[in-house]
Coordinates of C-alpha atoms in Angstrom, one line a residue:
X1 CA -32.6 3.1 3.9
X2 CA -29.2 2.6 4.9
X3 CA -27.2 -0.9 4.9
X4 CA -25.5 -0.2 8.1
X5 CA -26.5 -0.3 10.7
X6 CA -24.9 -0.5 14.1
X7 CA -27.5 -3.0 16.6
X8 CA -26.1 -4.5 20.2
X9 CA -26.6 -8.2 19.8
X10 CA -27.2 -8.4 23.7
X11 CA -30.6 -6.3 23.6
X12 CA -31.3 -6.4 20.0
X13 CA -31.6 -2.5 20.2
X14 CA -30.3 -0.1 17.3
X15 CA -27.8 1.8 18.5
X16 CA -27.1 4.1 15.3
X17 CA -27.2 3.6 11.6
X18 CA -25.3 5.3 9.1
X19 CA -26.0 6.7 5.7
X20 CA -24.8 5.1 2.4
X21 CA -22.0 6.7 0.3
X22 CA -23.2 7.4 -3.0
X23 CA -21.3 6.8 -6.1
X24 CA -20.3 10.3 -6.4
X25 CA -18.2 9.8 -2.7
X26 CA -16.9 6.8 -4.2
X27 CA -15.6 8.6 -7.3
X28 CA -14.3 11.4 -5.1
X29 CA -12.5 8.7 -2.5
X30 CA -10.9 7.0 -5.1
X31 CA -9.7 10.1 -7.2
X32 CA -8.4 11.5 -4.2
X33 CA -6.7 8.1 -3.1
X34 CA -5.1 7.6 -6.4
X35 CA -3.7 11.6 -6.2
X36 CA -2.1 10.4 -3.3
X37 CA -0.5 7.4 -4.7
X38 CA 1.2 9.6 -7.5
X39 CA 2.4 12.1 -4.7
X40 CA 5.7 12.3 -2.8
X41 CA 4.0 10.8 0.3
X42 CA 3.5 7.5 -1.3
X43 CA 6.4 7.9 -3.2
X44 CA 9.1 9.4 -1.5
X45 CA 10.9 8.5 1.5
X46 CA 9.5 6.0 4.1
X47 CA 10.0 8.0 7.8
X48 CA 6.9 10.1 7.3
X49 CA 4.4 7.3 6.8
X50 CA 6.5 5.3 9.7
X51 CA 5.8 8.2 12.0
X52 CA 2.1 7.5 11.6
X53 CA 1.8 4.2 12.7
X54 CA 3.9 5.1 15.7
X55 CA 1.4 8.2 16.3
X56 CA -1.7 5.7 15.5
X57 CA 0.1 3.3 18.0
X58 CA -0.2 5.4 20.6
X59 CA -3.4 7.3 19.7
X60 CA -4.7 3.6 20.2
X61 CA -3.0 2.5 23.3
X62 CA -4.8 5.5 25.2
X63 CA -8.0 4.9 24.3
X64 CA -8.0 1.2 24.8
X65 CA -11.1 1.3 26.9
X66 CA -13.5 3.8 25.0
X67 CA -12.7 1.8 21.3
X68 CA -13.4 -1.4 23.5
X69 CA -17.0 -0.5 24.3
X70 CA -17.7 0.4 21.3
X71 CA -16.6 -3.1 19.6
X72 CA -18.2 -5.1 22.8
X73 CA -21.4 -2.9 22.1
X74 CA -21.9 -3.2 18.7
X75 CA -20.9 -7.1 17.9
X76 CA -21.0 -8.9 21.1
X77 CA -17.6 -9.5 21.8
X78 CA -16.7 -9.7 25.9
X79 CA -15.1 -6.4 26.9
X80 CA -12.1 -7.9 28.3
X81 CA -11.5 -9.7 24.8
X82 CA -11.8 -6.4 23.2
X83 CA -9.6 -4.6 24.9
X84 CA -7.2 -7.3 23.8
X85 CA -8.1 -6.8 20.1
X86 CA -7.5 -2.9 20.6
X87 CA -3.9 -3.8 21.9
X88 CA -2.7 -6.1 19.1
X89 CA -4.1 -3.4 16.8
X90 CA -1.6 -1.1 18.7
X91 CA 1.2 -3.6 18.8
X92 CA 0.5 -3.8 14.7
X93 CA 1.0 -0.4 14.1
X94 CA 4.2 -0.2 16.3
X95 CA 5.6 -3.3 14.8
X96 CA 5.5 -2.1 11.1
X97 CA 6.4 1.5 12.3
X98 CA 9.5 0.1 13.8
X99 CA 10.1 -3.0 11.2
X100 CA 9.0 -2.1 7.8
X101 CA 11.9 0.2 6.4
X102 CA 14.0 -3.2 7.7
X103 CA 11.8 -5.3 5.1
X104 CA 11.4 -3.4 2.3
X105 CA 15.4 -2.9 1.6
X106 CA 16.2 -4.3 -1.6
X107 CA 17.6 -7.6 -1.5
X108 CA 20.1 -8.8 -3.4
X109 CA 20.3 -12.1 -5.6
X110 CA 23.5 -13.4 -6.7
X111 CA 23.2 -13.7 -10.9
X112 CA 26.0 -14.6 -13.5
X113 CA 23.9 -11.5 -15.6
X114 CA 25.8 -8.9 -12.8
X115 CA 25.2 -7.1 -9.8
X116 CA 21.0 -7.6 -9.3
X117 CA 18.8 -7.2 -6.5
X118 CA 14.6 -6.5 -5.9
X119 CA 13.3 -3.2 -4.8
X120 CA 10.0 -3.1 -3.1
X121 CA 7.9 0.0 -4.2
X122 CA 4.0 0.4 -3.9
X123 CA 1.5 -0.5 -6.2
X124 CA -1.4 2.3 -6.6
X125 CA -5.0 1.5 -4.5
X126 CA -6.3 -0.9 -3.0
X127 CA -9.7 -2.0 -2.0
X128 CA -10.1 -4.1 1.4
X129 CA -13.3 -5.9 2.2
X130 CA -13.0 -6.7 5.9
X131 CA -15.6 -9.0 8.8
X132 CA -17.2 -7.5 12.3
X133 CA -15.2 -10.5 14.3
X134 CA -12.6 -8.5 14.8
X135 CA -14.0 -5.3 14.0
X136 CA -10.5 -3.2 14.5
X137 CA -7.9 -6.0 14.1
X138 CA -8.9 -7.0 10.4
X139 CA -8.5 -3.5 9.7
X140 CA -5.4 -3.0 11.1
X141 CA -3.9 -5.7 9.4
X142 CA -4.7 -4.1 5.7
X143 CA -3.6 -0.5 6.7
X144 CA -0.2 -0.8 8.8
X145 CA 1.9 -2.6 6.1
X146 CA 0.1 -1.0 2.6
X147 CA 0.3 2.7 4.8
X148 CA 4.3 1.8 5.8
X149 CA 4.7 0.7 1.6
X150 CA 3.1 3.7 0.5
X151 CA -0.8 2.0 -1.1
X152 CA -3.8 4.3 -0.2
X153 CA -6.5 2.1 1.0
X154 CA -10.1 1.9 0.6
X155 CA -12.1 0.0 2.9
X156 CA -15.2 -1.6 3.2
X157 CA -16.2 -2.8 6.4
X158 CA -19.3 -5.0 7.5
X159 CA -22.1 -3.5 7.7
X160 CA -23.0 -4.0 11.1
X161 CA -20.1 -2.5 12.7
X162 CA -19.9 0.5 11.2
X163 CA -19.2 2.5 14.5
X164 CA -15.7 0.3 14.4
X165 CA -15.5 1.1 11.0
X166 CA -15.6 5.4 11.6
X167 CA -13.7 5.1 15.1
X168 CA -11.0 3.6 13.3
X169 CA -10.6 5.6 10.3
X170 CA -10.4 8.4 12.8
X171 CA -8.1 7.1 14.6
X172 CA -6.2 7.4 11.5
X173 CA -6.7 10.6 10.1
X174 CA -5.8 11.9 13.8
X175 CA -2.6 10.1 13.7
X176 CA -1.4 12.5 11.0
X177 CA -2.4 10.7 7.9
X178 CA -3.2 12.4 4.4
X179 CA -6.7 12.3 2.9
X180 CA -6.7 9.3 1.1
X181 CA -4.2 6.8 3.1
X182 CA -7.5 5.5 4.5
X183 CA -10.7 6.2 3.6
X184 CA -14.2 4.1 5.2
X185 CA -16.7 3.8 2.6
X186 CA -20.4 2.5 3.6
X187 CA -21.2 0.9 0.3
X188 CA -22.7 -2.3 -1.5
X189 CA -21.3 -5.3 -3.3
X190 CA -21.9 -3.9 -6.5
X191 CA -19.8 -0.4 -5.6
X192 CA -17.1 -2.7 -4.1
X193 CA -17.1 -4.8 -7.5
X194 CA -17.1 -1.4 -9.3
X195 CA -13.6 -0.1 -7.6
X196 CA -12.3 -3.3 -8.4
X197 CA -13.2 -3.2 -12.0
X198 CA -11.7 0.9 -11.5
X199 CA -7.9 1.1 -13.7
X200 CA -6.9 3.1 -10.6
X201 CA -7.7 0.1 -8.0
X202 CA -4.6 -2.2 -8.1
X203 CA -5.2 -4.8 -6.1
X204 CA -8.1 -5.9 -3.1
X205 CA -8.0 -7.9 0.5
X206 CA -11.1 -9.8 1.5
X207 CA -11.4 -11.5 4.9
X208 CA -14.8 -12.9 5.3
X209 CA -17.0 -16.1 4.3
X210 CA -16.2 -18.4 1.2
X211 CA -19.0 -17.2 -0.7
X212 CA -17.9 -13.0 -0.6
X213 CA -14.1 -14.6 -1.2
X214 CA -15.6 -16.4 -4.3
X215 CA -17.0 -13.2 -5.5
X216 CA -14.2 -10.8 -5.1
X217 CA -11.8 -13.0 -6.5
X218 CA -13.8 -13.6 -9.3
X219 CA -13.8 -10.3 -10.2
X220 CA -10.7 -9.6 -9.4
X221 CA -9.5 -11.9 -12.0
X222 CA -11.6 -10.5 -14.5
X223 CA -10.0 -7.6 -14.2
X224 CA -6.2 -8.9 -13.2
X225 CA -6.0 -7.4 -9.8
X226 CA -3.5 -8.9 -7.3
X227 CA -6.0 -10.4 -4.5
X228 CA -5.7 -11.9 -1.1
X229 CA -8.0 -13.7 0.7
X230 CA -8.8 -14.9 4.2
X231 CA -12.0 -17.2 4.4
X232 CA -12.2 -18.6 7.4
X233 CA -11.6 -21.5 8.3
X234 CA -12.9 -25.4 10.3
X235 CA -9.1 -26.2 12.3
X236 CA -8.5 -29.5 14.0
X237 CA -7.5 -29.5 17.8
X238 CA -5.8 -32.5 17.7
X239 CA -5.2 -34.1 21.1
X240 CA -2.9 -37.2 21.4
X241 CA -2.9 -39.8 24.0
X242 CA 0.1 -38.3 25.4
X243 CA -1.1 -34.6 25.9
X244 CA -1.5 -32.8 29.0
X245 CA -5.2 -33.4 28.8
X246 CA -6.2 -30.7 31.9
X247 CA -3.8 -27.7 30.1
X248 CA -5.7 -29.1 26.6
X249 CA -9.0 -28.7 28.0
X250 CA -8.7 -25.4 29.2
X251 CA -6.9 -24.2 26.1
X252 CA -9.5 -25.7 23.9
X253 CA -12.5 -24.4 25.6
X254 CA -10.8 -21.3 25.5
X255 CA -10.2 -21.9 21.6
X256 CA -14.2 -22.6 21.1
X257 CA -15.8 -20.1 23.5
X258 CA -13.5 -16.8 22.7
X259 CA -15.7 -14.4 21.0
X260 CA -18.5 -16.6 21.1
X261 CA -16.9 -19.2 19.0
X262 CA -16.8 -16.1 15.9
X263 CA -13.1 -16.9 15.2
X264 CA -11.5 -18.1 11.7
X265 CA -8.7 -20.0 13.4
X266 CA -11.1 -21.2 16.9
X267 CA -10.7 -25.0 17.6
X268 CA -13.7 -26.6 15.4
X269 CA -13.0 -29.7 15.0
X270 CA -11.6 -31.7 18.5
X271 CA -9.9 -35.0 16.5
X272 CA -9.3 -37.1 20.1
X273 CA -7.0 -40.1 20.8
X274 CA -9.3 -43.1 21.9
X275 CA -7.3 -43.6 24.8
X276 CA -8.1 -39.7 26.0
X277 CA -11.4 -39.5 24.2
X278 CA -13.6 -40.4 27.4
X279 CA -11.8 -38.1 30.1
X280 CA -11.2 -35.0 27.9
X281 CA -14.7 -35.1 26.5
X282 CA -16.0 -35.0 30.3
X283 CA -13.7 -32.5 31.2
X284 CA -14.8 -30.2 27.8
X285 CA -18.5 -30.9 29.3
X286 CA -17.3 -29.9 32.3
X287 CA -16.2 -26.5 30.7
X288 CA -18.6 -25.6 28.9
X289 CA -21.4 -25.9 31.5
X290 CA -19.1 -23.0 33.3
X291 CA -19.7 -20.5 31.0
X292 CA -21.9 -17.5 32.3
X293 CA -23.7 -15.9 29.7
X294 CA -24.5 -12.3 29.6
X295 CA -24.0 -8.9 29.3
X296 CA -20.4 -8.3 27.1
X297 CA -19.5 -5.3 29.2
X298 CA -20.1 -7.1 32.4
X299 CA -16.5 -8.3 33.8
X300 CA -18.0 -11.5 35.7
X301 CA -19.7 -12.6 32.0
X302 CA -18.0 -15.6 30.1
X303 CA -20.1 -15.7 27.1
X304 CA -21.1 -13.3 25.2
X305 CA -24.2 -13.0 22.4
X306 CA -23.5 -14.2 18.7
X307 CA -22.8 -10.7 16.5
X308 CA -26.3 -10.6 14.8
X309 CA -29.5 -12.3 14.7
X310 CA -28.9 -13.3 11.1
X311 CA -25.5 -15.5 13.0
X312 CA -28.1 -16.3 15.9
X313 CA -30.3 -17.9 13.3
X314 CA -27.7 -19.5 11.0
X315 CA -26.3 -21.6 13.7
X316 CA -29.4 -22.5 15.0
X317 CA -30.1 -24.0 11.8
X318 CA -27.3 -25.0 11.0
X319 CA -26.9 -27.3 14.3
X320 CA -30.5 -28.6 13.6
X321 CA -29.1 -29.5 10.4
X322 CA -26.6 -31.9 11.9
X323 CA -28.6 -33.5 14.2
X324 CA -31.2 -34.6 11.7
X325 CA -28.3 -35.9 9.9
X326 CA -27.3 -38.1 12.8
X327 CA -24.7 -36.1 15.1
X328 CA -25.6 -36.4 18.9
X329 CA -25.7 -33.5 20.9
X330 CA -23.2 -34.5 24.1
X331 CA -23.9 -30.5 25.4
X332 CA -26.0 -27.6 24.8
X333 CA -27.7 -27.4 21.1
X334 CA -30.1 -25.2 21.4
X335 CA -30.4 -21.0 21.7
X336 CA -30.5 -19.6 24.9
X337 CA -34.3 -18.3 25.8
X338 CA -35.0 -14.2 26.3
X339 CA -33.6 -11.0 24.7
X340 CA -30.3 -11.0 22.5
X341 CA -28.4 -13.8 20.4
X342 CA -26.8 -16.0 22.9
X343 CA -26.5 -19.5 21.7
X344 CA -25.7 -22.7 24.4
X345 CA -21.8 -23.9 24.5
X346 CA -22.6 -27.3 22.3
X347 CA -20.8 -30.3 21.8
X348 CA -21.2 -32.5 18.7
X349 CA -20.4 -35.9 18.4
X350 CA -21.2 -38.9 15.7
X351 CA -21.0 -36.7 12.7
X352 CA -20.3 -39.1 9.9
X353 CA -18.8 -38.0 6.2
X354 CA -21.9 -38.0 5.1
X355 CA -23.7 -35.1 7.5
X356 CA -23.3 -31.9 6.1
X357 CA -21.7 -30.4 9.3
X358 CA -18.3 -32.8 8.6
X359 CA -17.0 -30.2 5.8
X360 CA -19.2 -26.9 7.6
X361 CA -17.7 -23.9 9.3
X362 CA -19.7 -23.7 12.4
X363 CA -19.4 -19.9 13.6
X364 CA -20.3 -19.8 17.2
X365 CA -20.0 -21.9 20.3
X366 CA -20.0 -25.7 18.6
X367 CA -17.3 -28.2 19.0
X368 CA -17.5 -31.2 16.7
X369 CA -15.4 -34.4 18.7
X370 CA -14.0 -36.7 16.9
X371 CA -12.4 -39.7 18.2
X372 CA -9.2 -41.6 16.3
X373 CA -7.0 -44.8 17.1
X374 CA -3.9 -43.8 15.4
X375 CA -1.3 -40.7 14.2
X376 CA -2.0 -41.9 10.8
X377 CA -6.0 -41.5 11.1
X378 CA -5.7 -38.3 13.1
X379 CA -4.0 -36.7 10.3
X380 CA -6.2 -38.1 7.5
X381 CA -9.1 -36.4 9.4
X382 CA -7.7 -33.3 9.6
X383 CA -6.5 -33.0 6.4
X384 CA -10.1 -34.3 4.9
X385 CA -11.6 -30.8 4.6
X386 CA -12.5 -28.1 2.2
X387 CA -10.4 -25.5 4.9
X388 CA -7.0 -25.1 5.8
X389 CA -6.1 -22.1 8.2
X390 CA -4.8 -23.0 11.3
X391 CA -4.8 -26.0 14.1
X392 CA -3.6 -26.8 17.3
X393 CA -1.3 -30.1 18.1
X394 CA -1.1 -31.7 21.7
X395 CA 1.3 -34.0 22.8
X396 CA 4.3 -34.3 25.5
X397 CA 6.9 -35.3 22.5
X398 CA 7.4 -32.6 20.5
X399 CA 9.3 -34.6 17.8
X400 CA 6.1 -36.2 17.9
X401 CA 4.2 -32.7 17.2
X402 CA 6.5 -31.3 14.6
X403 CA 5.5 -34.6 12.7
X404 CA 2.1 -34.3 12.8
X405 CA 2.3 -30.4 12.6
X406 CA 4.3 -30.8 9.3
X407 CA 1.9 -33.7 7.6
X408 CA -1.6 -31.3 8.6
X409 CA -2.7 -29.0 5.3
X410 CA -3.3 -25.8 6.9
X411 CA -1.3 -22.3 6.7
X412 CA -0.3 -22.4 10.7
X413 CA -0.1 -25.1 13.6
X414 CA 0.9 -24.4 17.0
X415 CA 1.8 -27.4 19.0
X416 CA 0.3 -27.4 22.4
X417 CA -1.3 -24.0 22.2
X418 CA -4.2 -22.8 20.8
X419 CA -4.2 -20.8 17.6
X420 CA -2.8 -17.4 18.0
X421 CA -1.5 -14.5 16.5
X422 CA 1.4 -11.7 16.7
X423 CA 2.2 -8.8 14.6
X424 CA 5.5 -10.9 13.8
X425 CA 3.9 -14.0 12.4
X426 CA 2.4 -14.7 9.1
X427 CA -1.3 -15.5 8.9
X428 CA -3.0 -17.0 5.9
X429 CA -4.4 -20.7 5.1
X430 CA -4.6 -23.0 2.0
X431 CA -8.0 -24.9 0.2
X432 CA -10.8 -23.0 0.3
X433 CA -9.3 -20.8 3.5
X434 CA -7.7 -18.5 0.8
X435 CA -4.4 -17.3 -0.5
X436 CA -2.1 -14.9 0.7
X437 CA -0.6 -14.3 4.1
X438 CA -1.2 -10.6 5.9
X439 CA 1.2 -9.6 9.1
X440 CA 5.1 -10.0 9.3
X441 CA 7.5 -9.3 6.6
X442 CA 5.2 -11.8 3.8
X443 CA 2.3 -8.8 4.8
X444 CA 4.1 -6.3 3.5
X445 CA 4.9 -7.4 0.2
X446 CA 1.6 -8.8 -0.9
X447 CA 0.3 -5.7 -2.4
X448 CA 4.6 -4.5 -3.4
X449 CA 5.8 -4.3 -6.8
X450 CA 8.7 -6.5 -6.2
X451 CA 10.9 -5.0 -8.9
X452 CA 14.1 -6.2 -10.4
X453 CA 17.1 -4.4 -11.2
X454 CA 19.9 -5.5 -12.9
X455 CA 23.0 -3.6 -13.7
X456 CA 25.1 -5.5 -16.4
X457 CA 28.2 -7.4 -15.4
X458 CA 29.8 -7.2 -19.0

C-alpha cells in the first residue's frame, strides 16, 4: 500500500494516492541525474538553464489559480494564502533566472601569491527532503538556484502532498528542462538514506521537524555529504512598551493564524512589555475570536484545518500537555467539534521553565504570552531556547530595535513586521533550527564547489 497519499484535511476524504517508486526507479532516477551532471547542460554555459526558470516563471504565473486548489485541497492552507505561495514560487524562479549568472562570477581576492580569484561550478546530485507547509515554495527554493548552478536534483516530498509534489515537477519538465534536472520520487526514509549513502549523491537539503533533520544529517555525515537544514523553528514576537500596539496586534495574529499557525518562522512565542501586556493580550483575544473557520477554498474563511489528522492530534496533545503542566488557557484550547482538523485559535499563558511547552514548537494556531519588565529580560527569553530561525521586534525607536534585533540568536529579525520572506533575502536559523541559508546569493552557493584559482605572481 502506498505511503502517499493525498487526503483534504477539511473533510477527511482521500482524494488520490500514489504508488511507491521502487528501488529499480530510484536506480534509474539517479543514473540518469548523475548523466546529466557530467553533460554539457550542467556543465557548459549558464543561458540555457536561465531560460528555464524564466519559462517555469511564467508557466507558473498562469496557472496561479488551478496549482492553488490543488495545495488548499490537499493540506488545508486558505486559498488566497496559496495563491500567494504559487507567486513567490514564480518570483523565485524569475529572480535566479535574472540574478544568478550575476552571483556565480568569480570573485576575485587580492593575494601576495598572484592574481587569484573563486569560480563557482556545480557539484554532482543532490537529494532534497522537503515539508507539505508550503507544498510548492520549499520546492522551489531547492530547484531555482541548484537548476541556475547546474546540480540535478532529486526530491522527496511529504507524503501527504504528493499531488504538489507531481504538479510541480511538471511544471518543470514543461518549462523545458532535461530528464534529470528534477526528478519527484515517492519513496521511504530508508531509500532517501540510501541516495545519500549513493557516491553519485553529493550533497542533500532537508526542511522539516528536528527529528528527520537529526536523521539526515546524521547520515549525511557518515558519508561526508555537504547538508543543509531547515528545522523549524519557536520565534519570539517581541513587543516593547513603546510599540504601536494596534499595527502589532494585527501583524501578530496574522503571524500565528497564517496557514493555520503551520509556519517555521510564525510568531510562537509573544514576549510582552508589562506595561502593554494587559491591552495587547485583550486585543490578541479580541483577534482570535474573529477568525471564521472553514472551508480553505471559501474566500469569506479565515482559518483553515490543520494539514493532517496525525498534526490535528499532536497539537491536541500537545496543548493538553501544557496545561497539566500549569499553563492557563486565556483563549481557545481545545479542537473544534465535526468533520476535518480544525483546531480553536488558543492563547497560552503561565508556562513556567519547567512545562514542557517552554522549549516546544507548537505547529498550529497557539500563541504562548509571555510577559517581561525589562529589554534585558526580554532578550534573555528569547534567546533561552533550543531554536533560532526568525522573530519579530516592535518598538517606535528603531535604534532601540536594531539593539535588541542584534542581541536575539536567531538567523533573521524584522523590526516591526512579522517574519517574512523574498527571493532576495537569505533564510536559514541557528541551534537546533539548522544550518545553511537557501534564497539570495548565500542559496546559490551552498551546494557550489567554490573553487580557487591561482595563477603565480613570480
Amino acid at each position: 500500500m502506498s505511503g502517499y497519499k493525498s487526503v483534504n484535511p477539511a473533510t477527511n476524504q482521500l482524494l488520490k494516492q500514489f504508488p511507491d517508486h521502487q528501488d529499480e526507479a530510484v536506480e534509474a532516477a539517479l543514473a540518469q541525474a548523475d548523466r546529466l551532471y557530467h553533460s554539457a547542460w550542467s556543465k557548459g554555459e549558464i543561458q540555457p538553464r536561465l531560460q528555464v526558470l524564466e519559462k517555469l516563471a511564467d508557466l507558473i504565473e498562469s496557472r496561479v489559480e488551478a496549482l492553488a486548489v490543488i495545495a488548499s485541497q490537499e493540506m488545508g492552507k486558505l486559498i488566497a494564502q496559496s495563491r500567494g505561495e504559487v507567486k513567490i514560487c514564480a518570483q523565485i524562479a524569475r529572480y535566479y533566472a535574472r540574478q544568478a549568472a550575476q552571483q556565480l562570477q568569480p570573485q576575485p581576492y587580492a593575494s601576495e601569491l598572484g592574481d587569484a580569484w573563486i569560480e563557482y561550478h556545480p557539484i554532482g546530485v543532490i537529494v532534497a527532503v522537503e515539508p507539505w507547509n508550503f507544498p510548492y515554495y520549499q520546492l522551489m527554493r531547492v530547484l531555482a538556484p541548484n537548476l541556475a548552478l547546474g546540480n540535478p536534483v532529486l526530491a522527496k516530498h511529504a507524503n501527504n502532498v504528493p499531488q504538489c509534489a507531481e504538479a510541480f515537477a511538471q511544471l518543470v519538465e514543461e518549462a523545458g528542462a532535461p530528464a534529470g534536472a528534477w526528478t519527484n520520487l515517492f519513496i521511504s526514509n530508508q531509500q532517501v538514506a540510501d541516495l545519500i549513502a549513493d557516491d553519485r549523491v553529493q550533497g542533500v537539503a532537508l526542511t522539516g521537524s528536528e527529528r528527520a533533520g537529526s536523521a539526515v544529517a546524521q547520515q549525511a555525515g557518515k558519508y561526508l555529504k555537504k547538508s543543509t537544514l531547515e528545522l523549524g523553528g519557536n520565534d519570539v514576537f517581541m513587543v516593547m512598551d513603546d510599540a504601536d500596539i494596534h499595527e502589532a496586534v494585527r501583524q501578530g495574529a496574522q503571524a500565528r493564524l497564517s496557514n493555520c499557525g503551520q509556519v517555521c518562522t510564525a510568531a510562537k512565542r509573544f514576549i510582552l512589555h508589562q506595561d502593554i501586556a494587559a491591552p495587547f493580550l485583550q486585543q490578541l483575544r479580541d483577534a482570535f475570536a474573529a477568525v471564521t473557520p472553514g472551508d480553505p477554498l471559501d474566500e469569506k474563511t479565515t482559518l483553515g484545518p490543520l494539514s493532517s489528522a496525525e498534526a490535528h492530534e499532536r497539537l491536541i496533545k500537545q496543548v493538553n500537555n501544557a496545561i497539566a503542566h500549569g499553563a492557563t488557557v486565556e483563549y481557545g484550547g481545545k479542537a473544534i467539534a465535526g468533520v476535518g482538523c480544525y483546531f480553536q485559535p488558543t492563547i497560552l499563558t503561565g508556562i513556567t521553565r519547567d512545562n514542557p511547552a517552554w522549549f516546544e514548537e507548537f505547529f498550529g494556531p497557539v500563541a504562548q504570552v509571555y510577559v517581561v519588565a525589562s529589554e534585558a529580560e526580554a532578550v534573555a527569553l528569547a534567546n533561552d531556547s533550543h531554536y533560532g530561525l526568525g522573530g519579530s521586534v516592535w518598538t517606535r525607536d528603531i535604534a532601540r530595535g536594531r539593539r535588541l534585533a542584534s542581541q536575539i540568536e536567531t538567523g533573521m529579525v524584522f523590526i516591526n513586521s512579522q517574519s517574512d520572506t523574498a527571493a532576495e533575502l537569505p533564510f536559514g536559523g541557528v541551534k537546533r533550527s539548522g544550518y545553511g541559508r537557501e534564497l539570495s546569493d548565500l542559496g546559490i552557493k551552498e551546494f557550489a564547489n567554490q573553487k580557487l584559482v591561482v595563477i603565480s605572481g613570480g
